[in-house]
Amino acid sequence: MSVITLTTDFGTLYPASMKGAILSINPDATIVDISHSVPPIDIRAGAFAIYSVVRHFPPGTIHVGVIDPGVGTDRKAIIVRAGDQCFVGPDNGLLIPGARLLGEFQVYEIQDGILPESISSTFHGRDIFAPAAAHLSAGRDVQEIASKTDDYVDLDFSGYTIEKQFIEAIVVYVDDFGNIITNIPAEKLLDKIEPGTILSVSGRQMPFMKIYSDVPKWGIVALVGSHGFFEISVNQGSASRLLHLTNGNSIRIGIMGSL
């Protein structure tokens, strides 16, 4: 069984064409949708969506990611091989955090020889990335369809600050529950604060706890989510709506002391 995952900002219509392109080459492929509701052209959010799931897929999985504001330009189309998995998409940093999570990785530029004769200038997800993933899933080696390169666009989730009295971070993803997921990894945060610490954001105080229900219904709480990053949540509510924060926003959090 060959597993191909899809992560895009395409919404409801366009992913079907990608699936058709894959199945036309490898009818036995198993296609798993990660998300098609990544905010439009939000590369960081798309990278986080891929990053958050890769460890849960079996060896041989191929992850196709298409958040591609540079579609039709001279940006490269790439395959990244990391561990026992591959990542296919545009060279804009989207694939790198998930690949890096799996360990050492190699980047390859997709060659013209495996591509359709007619390629849309606006839909490389269907005409380049889906066929490349399908060929890999059908057993072709990466080096048959792509050439190794050391020239690629990097992306990581850095850009946060943790000081004695405050934290500065970036919102990398707001999930469907309205949880605000920041770019601070758990291990960096837990070096500085411990459960029970009181934090403050936008004039609202909240405890840093372990689970959502450590605060009453509608209460605001900070914790480490299942993805391993610091998040701000509202128990049975939306932190994003309450705090008027969304993907890409900068956030400053005060460290007030312990309970």
Coordinates of C-alpha atoms in Angstrom, one line a residue, residues 119 142 169 226 243 250 258:
I119 CA 1.5 22.2 -17.6
V142 CA 13.7 9.8 -6.2
A169 CA 6.1 34.5 19.9
S226 CA -0.4 17.4 21.4
L243 CA -8.1 37.5 21.8
S250 CA 3.0 38.4 16.9
S258 CA 3.0 31.3 40.3

